[in-house]
PDB file of C-alpha atoms in Angstrom:
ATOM      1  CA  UNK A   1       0.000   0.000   0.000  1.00  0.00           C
ATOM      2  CA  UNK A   2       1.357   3.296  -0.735  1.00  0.00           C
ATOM      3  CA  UNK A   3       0.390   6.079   2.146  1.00  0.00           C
ATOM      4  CA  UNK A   4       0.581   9.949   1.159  1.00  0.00           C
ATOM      5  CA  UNK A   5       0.533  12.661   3.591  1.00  0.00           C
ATOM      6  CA  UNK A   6      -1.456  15.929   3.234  1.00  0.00           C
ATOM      7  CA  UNK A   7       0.914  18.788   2.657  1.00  0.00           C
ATOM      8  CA  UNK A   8      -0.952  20.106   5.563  1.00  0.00           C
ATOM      9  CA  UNK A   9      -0.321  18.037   8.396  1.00  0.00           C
ATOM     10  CA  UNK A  10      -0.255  18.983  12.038  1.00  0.00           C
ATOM     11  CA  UNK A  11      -1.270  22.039  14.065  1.00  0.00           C
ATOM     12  CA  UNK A  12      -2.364  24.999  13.155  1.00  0.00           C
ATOM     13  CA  UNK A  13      -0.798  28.079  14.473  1.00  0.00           C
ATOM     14  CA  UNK A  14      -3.303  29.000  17.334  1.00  0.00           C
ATOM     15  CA  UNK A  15      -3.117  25.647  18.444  1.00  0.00           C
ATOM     16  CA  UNK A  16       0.162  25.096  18.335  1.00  0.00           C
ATOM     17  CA  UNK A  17       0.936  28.108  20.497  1.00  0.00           C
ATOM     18  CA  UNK A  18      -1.677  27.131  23.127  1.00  0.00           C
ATOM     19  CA  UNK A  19       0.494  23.849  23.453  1.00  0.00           C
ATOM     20  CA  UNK A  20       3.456  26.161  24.181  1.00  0.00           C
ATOM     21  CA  UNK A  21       2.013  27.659  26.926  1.00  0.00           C
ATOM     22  CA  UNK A  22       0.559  24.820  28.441  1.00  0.00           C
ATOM     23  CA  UNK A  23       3.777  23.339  28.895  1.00  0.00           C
ATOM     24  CA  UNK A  24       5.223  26.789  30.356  1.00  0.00           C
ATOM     25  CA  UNK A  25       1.906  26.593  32.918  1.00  0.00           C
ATOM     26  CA  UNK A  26       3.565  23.228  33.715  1.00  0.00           C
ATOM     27  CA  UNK A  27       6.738  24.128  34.361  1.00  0.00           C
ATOM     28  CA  UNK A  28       5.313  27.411  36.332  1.00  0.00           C
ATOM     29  CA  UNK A  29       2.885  25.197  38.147  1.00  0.00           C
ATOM     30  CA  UNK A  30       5.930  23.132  39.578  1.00  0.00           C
ATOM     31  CA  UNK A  31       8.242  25.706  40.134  1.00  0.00           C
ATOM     32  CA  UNK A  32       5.725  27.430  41.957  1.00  0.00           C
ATOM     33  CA  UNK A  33       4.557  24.767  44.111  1.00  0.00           C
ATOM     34  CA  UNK A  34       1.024  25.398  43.324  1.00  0.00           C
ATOM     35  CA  UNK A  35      -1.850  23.701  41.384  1.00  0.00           C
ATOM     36  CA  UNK A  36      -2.304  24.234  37.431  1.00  0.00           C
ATOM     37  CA  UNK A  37      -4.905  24.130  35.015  1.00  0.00           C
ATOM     38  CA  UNK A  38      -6.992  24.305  31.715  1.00  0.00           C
ATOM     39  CA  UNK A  39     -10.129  25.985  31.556  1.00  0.00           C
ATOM     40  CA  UNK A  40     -11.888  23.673  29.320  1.00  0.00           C
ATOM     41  CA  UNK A  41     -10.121  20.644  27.422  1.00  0.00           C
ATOM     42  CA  UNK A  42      -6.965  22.296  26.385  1.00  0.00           C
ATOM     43  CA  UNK A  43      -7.608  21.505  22.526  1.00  0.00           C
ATOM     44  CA  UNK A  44      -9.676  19.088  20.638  1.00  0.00           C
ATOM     45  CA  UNK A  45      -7.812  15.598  20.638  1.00  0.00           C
ATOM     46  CA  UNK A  46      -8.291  13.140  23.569  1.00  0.00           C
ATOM     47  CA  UNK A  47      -4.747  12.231  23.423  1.00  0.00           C
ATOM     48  CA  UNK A  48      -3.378  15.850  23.958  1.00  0.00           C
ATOM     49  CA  UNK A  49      -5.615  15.853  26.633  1.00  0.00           C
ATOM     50  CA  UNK A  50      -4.828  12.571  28.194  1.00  0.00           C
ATOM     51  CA  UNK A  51      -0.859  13.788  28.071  1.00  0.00           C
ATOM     52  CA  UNK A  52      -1.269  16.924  29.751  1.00  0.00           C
ATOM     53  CA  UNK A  53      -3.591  15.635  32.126  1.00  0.00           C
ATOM     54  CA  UNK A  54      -0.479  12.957  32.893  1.00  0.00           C
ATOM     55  CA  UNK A  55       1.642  15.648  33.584  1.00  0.00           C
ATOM     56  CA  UNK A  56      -0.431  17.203  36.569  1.00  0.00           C
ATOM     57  CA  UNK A  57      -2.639  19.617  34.083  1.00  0.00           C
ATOM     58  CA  UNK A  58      -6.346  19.274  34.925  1.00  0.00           C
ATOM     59  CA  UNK A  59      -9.117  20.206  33.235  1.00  0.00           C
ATOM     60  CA  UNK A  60     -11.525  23.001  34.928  1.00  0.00           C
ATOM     61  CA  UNK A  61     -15.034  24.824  34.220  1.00  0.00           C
ATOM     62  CA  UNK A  62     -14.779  26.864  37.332  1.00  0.00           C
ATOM     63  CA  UNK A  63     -12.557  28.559  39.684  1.00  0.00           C
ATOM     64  CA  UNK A  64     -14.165  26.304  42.411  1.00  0.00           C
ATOM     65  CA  UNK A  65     -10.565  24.428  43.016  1.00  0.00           C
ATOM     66  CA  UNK A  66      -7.734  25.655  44.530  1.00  0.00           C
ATOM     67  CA  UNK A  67      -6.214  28.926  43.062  1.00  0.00           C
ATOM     68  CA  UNK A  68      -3.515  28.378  40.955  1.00  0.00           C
ATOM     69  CA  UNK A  69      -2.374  29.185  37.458  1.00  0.00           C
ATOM     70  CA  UNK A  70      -5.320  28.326  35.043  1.00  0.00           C
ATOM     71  CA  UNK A  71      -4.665  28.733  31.014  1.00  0.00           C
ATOM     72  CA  UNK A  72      -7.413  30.047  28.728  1.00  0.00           C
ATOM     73  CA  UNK A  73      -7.153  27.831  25.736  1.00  0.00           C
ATOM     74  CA  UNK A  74      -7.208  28.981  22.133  1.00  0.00           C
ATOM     75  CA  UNK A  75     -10.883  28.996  21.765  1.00  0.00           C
ATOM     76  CA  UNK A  76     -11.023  31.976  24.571  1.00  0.00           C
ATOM     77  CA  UNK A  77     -13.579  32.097  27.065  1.00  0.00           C
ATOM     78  CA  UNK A  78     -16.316  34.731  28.439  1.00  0.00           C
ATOM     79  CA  UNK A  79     -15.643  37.377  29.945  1.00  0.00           C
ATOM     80  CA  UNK A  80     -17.440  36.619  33.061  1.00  0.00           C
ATOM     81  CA  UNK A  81     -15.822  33.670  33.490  1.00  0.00           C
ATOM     82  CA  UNK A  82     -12.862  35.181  32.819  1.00  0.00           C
ATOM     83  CA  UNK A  83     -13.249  37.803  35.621  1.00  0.00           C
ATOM     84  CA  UNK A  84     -14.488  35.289  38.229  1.00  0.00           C
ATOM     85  CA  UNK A  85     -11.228  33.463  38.074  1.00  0.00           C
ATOM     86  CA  UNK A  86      -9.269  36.635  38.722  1.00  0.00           C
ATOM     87  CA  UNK A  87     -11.644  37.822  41.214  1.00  0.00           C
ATOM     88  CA  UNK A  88     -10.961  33.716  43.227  1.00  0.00           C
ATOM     89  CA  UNK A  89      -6.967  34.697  42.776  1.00  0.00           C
ATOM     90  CA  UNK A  90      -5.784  32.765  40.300  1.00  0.00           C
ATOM     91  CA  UNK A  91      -2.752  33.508  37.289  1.00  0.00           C
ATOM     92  CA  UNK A  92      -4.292  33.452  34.269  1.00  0.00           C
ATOM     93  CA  UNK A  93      -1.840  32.665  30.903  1.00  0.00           C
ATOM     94  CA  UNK A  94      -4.011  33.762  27.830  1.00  0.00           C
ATOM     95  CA  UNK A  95      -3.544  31.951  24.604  1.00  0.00           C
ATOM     96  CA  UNK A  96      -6.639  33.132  23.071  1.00  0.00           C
ATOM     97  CA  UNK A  97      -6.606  32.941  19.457  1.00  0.00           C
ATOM     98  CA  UNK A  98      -5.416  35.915  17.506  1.00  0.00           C
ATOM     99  CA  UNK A  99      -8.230  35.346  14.837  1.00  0.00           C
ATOM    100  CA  UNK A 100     -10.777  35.090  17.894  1.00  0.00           C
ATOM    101  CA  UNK A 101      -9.094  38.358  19.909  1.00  0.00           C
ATOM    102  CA  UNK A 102      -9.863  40.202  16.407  1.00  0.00           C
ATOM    103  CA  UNK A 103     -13.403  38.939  16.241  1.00  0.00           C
ATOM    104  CA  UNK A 104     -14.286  40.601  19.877  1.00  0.00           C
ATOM    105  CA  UNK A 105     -12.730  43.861  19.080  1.00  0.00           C
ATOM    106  CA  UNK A 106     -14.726  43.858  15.849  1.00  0.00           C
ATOM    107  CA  UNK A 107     -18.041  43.031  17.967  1.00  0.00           C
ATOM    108  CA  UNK A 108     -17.171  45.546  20.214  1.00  0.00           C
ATOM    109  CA  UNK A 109     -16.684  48.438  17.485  1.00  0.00           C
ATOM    110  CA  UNK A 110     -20.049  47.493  15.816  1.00  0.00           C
ATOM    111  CA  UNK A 111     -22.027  47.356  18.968  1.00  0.00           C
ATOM    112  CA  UNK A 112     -20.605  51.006  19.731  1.00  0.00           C
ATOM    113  CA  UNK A 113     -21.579  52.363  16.083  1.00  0.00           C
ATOM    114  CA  UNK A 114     -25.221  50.846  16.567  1.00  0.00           C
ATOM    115  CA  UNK A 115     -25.049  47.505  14.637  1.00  0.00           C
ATOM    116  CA  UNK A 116     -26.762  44.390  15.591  1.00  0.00           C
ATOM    117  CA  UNK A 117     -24.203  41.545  15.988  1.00  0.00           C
ATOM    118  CA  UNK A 118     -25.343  38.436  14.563  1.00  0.00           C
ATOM    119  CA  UNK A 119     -23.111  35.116  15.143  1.00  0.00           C
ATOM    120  CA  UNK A 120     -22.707  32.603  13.126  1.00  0.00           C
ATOM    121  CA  UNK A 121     -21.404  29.590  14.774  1.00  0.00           C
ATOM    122  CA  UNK A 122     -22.556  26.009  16.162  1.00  0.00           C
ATOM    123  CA  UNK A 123     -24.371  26.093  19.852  1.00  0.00           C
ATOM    124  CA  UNK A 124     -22.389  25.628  22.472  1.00  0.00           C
ATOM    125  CA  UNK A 125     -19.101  25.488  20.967  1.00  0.00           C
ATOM    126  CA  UNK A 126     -15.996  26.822  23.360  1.00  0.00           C
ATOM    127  CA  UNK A 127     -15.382  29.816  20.277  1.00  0.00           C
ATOM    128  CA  UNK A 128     -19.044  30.618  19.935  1.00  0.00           C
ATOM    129  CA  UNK A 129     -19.664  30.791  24.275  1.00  0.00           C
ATOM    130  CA  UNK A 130     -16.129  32.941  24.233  1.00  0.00           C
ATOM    131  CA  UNK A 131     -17.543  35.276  21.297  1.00  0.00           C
ATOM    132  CA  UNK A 132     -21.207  35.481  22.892  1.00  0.00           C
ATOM    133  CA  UNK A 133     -19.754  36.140  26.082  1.00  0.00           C
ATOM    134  CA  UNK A 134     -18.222  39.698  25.583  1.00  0.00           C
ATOM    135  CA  UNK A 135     -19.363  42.208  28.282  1.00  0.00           C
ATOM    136  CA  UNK A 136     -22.217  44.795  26.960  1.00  0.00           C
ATOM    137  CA  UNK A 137     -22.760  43.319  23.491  1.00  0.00           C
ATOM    138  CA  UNK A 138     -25.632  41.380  22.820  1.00  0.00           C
ATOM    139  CA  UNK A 139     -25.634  39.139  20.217  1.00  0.00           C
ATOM    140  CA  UNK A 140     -28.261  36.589  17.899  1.00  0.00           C
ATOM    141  CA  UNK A 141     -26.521  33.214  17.676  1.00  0.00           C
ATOM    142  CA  UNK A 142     -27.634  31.382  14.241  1.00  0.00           C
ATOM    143  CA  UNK A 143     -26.294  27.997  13.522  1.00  0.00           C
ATOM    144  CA  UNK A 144     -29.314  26.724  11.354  1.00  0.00           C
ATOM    145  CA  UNK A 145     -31.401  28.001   8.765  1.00  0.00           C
ATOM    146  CA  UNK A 146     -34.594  27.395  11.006  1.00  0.00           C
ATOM    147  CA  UNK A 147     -32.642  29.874  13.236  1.00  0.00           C
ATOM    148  CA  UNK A 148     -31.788  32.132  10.824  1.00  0.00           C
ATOM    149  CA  UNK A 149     -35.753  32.434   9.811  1.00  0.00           C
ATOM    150  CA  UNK A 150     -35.760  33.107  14.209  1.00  0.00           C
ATOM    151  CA  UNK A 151     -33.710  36.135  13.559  1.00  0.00           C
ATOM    152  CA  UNK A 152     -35.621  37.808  10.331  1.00  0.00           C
ATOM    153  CA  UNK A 153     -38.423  37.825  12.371  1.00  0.00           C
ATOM    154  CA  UNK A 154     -36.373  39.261  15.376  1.00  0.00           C
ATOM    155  CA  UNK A 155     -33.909  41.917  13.211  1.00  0.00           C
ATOM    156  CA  UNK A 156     -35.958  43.987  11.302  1.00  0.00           C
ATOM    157  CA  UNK A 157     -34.712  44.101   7.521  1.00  0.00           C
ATOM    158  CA  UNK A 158     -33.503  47.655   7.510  1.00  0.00           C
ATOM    159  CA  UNK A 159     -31.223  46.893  10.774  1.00  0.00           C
ATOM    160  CA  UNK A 160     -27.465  47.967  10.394  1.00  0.00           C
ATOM    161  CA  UNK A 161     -26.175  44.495  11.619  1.00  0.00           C
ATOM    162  CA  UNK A 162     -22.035  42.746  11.753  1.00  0.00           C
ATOM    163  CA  UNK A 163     -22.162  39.261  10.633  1.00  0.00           C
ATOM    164  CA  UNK A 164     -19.053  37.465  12.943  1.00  0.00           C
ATOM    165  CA  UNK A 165     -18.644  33.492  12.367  1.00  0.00           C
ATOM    166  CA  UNK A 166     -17.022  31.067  14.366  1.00  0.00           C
ATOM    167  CA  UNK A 167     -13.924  30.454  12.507  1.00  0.00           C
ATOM    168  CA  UNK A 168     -14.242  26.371  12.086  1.00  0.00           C
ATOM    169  CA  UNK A 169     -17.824  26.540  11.274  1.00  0.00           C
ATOM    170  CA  UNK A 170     -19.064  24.218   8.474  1.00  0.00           C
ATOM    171  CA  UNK A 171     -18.403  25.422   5.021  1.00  0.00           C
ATOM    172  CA  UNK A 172     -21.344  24.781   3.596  1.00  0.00           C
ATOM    173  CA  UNK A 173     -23.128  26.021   6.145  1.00  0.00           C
ATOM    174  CA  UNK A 174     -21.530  29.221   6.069  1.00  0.00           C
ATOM    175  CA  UNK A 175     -22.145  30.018   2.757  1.00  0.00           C
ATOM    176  CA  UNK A 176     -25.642  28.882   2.835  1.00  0.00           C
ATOM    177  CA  UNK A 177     -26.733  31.419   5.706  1.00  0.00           C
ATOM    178  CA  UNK A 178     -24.195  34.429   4.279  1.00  0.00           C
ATOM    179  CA  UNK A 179     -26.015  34.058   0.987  1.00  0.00           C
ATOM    180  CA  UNK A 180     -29.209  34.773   2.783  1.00  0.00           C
ATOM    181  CA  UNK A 181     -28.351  37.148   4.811  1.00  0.00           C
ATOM    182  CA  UNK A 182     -26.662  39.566   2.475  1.00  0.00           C
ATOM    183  CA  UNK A 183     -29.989  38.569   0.230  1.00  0.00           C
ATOM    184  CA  UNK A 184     -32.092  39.817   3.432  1.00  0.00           C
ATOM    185  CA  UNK A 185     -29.785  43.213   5.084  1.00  0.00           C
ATOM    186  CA  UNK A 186     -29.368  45.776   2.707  1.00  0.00           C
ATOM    187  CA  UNK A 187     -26.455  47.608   5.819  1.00  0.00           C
ATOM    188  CA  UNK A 188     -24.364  44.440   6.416  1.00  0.00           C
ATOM    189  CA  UNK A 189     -20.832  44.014   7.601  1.00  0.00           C
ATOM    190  CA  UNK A 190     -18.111  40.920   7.511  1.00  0.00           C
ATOM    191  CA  UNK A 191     -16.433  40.993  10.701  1.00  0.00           C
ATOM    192  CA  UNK A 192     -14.385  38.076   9.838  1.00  0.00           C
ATOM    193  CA  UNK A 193     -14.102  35.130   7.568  1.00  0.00           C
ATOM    194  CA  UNK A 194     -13.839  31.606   8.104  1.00  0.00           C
ATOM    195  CA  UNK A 195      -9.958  30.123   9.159  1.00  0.00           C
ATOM    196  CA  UNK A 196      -7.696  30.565   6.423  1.00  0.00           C
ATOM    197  CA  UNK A 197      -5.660  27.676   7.701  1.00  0.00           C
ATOM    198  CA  UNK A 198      -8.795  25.907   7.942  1.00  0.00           C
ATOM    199  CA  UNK A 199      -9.425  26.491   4.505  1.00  0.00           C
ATOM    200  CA  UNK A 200      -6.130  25.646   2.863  1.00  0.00           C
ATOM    201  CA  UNK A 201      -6.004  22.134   4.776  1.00  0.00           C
ATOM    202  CA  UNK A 202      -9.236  21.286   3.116  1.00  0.00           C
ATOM    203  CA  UNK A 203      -8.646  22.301  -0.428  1.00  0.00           C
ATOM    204  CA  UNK A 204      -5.356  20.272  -0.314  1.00  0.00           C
ATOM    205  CA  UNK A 205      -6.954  17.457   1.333  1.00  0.00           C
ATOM    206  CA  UNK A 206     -10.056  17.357  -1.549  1.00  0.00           C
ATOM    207  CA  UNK A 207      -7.091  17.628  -3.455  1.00  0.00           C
ATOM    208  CA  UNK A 208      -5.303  14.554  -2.290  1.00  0.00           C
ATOM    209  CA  UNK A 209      -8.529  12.380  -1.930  1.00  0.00           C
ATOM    210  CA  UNK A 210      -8.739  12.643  -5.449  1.00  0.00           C
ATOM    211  CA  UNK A 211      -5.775  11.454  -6.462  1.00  0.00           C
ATOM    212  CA  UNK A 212      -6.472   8.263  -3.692  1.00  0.00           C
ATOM    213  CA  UNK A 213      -8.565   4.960  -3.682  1.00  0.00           C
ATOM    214  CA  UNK A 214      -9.492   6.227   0.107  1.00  0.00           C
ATOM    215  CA  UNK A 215      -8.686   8.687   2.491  1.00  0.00           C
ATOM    216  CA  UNK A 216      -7.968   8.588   6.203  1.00  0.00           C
ATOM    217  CA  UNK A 217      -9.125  12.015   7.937  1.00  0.00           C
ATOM    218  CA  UNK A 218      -7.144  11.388  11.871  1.00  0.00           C
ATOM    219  CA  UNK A 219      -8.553  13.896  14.655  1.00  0.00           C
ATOM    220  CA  UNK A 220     -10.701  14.612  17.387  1.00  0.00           C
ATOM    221  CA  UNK A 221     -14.167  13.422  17.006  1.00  0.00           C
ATOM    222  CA  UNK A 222     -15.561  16.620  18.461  1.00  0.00           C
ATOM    223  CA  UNK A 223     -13.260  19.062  16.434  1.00  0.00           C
ATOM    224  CA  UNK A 224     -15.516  21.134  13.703  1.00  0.00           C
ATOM    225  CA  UNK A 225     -12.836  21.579  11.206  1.00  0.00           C
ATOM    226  CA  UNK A 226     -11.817  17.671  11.481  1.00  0.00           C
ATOM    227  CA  UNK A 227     -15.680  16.702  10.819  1.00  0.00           C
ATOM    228  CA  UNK A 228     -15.647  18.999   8.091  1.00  0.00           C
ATOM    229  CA  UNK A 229     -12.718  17.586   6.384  1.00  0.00           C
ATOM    230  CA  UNK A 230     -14.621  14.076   6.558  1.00  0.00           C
ATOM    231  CA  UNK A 231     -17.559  15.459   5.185  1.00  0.00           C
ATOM    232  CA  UNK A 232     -16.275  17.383   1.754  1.00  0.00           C
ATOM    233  CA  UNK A 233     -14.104  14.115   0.797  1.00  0.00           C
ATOM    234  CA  UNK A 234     -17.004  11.913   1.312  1.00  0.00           C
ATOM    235  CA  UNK A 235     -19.692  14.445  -0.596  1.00  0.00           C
ATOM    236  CA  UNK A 236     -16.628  14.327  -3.338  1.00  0.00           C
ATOM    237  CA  UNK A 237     -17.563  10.594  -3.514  1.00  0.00           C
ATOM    238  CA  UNK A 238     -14.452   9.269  -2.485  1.00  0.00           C
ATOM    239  CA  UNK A 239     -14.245   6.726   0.190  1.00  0.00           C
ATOM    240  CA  UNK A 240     -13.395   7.940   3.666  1.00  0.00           C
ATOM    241  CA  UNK A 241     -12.745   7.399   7.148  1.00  0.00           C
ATOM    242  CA  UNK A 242     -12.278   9.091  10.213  1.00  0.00           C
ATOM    243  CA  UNK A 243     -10.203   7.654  12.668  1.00  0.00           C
ATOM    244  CA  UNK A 244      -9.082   9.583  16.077  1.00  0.00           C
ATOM    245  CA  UNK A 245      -5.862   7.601  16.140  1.00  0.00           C
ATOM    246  CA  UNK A 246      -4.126   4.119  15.379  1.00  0.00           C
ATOM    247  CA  UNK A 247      -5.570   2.658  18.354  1.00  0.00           C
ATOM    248  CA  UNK A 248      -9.305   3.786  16.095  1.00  0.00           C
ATOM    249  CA  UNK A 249      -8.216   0.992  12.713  1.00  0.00           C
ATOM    250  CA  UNK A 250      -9.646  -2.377  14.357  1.00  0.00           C
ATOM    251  CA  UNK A 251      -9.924  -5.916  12.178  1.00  0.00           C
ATOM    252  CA  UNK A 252     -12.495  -4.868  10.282  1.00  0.00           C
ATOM    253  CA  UNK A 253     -10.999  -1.702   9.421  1.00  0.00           C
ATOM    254  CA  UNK A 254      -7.281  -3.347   8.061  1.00  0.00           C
ATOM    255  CA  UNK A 255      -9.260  -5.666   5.950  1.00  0.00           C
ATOM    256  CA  UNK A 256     -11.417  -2.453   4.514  1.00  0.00           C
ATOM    257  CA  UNK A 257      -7.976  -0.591   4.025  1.00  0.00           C
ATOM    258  CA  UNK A 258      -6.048  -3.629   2.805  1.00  0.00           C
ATOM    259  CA  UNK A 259      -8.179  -3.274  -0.435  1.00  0.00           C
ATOM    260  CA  UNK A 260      -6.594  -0.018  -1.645  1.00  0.00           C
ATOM    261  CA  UNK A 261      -3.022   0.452  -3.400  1.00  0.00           C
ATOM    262  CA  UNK A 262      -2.974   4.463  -2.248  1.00  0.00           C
ATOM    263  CA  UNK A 263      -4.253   6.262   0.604  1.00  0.00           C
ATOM    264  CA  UNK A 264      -4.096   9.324   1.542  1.00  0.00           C
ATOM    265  CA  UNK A 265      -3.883  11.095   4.956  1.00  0.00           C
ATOM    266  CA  UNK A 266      -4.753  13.979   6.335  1.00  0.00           C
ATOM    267  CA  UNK A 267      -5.522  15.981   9.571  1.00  0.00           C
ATOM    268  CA  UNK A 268      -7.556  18.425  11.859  1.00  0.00           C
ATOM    269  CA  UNK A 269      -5.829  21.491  13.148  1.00  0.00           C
ATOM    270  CA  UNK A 270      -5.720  20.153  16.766  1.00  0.00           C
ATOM    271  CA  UNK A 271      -4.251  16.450  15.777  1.00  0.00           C
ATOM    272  CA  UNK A 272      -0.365  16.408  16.842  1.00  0.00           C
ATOM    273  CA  UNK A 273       1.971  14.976  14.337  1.00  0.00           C
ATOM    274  CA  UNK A 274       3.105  11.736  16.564  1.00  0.00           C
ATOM    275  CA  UNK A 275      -0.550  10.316  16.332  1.00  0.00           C
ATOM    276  CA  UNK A 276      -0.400  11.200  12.475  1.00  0.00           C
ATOM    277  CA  UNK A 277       2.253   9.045  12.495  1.00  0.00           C
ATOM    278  CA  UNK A 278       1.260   6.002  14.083  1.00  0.00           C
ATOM    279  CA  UNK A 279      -1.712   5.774  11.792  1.00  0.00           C
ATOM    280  CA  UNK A 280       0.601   6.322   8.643  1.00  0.00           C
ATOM    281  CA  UNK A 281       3.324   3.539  10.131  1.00  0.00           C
ATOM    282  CA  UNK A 282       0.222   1.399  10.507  1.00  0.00           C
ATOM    283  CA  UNK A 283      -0.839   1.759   7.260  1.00  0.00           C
ATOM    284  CA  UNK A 284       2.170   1.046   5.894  1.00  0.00           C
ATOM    285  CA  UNK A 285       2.563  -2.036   7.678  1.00  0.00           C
ATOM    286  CA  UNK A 286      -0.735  -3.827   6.013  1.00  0.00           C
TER     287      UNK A 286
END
């Protein structure tokens, strides 16, 4: 079997800075003598998590622990949370994403020139909570069309409003509720686009499946832009399959894979080289 790797393999730059700093926490945690933290999981791939959770980093939704030093992952969180920590005494290390910093200044601005901030971005997602959760600015949250019908009847048509999107929210998606909206708001503004990174990982991976009998897409099962890599090779109709790591390719799934001569890999933005690895030696070995 010949494996080929995605020219885009690995982190992406916001995540691979929040890994930076989580092993500084650790160090500072030890050196210190005091407890240390993630607020939320630290990035979207059980076996990041699993690692840093090994080396003494727990994972935390409220400052009702011990005070200590507590990183705010890439995703950000609200500002009320954010303050509540501070307020219990803890060190916070930031390693917000720049793309997501730029989004709340954005919000901000269009909230203070009399715009109606509308969000596009899936419910309950760590990005879309940190980007609802700015201090004095309200915002409409739309992450279906049967929402987005919620918020015509809520935002008059001749509204001044900012569109802001959640930056790994489903392609397709996107465009589907953009093309409506600029169809419905006469005054509307972009705040931001869609990950770039995001993006260019996808294109090369369509890329690659194409030129493959099959494609294996290895990430977190609960990462957006992973899921949406799965999806556009397999609405290509090319075979694919999603695997979090080796430990994911059972029995069933060598025989499946034993049947094709080339197969491609590729990656989410949170999945750390060493686990793209494993799956590629293990392919290799069939």
């Amino acid at each position: 079997m010949q494996v080929v790797k995605s020219r885009f393999i690995g982190y992406c730059h916001g995540v691979s800075d929040t890994i930076k700093k989580a092993e500084s926490v650790v160090k500072m945690g030890r050196k210190k003598g005091v407890p240390y933290y993630s607020i939320g999981r630290l990035i979207h791939n059980t076996d990041v998590v699993n690692y840093f959770e090994s080396l003494g980093l727990k994972v935390i939704d409220s400052p009702d622990v011990k005070p200590g030093i507590a990183l705010v992952r890439a995703h950000g969180i609200p500002d009320a949370l954010r303050e509540s920590f501070i307020q219990s005494h803890f060190e916070l290390v930031d390693s917000t994403c720049a793309n997501i910093q730029k989004s709340r200044k954005i919000m901000k601005a269009a909230v203070k020139n009399g715009r109606t901030v509308i969000v596009l971005g899936v419910e309950n997602h760590a990005e879309t909570v940190c980007l609802q959760g700015i201090g004095g600015v309200e915002s409409f949250l739309v992450s279906s069309e049967q929402q987005l019908e919620q918020l015509f009847a809520s935002v008059p048509r001749d509204r001044a409003v900012c569109v802001i999107t959640q930056t790994t929210f489903p392609e397709n998606l996107y465009d589907c509720l953009m093309e409506k909206l600029v169809e419905h708001y006469s005054d509307i503004q972009f705040g931001n686009k869609l990950c770039q990174a995001c993006i260019s990982r996808k294109k090369n991976a369509l890329e690659l499946a194409q030129s493959c009998d099959a494609t294996v897409v290895v990430g977190g099962r609960d990462s957006e832009n992973t899921k949406d890599l799965a999806f556009w090779i397999k609405r290509s109709g090319k075979p694919v399959i999603f695997v979090e790591n080796a430990g994911d390719i059972n029995a069933e799934l060598d025989k499946c894979l034993s049947a094709y001569s080339k197969v491609g890999v590729c990656s989410g933005t949170s999945t750390p080289v060493n686990v793209i690895d494993e799956v590629v030696h293990h392919l290799e070995s069939l």
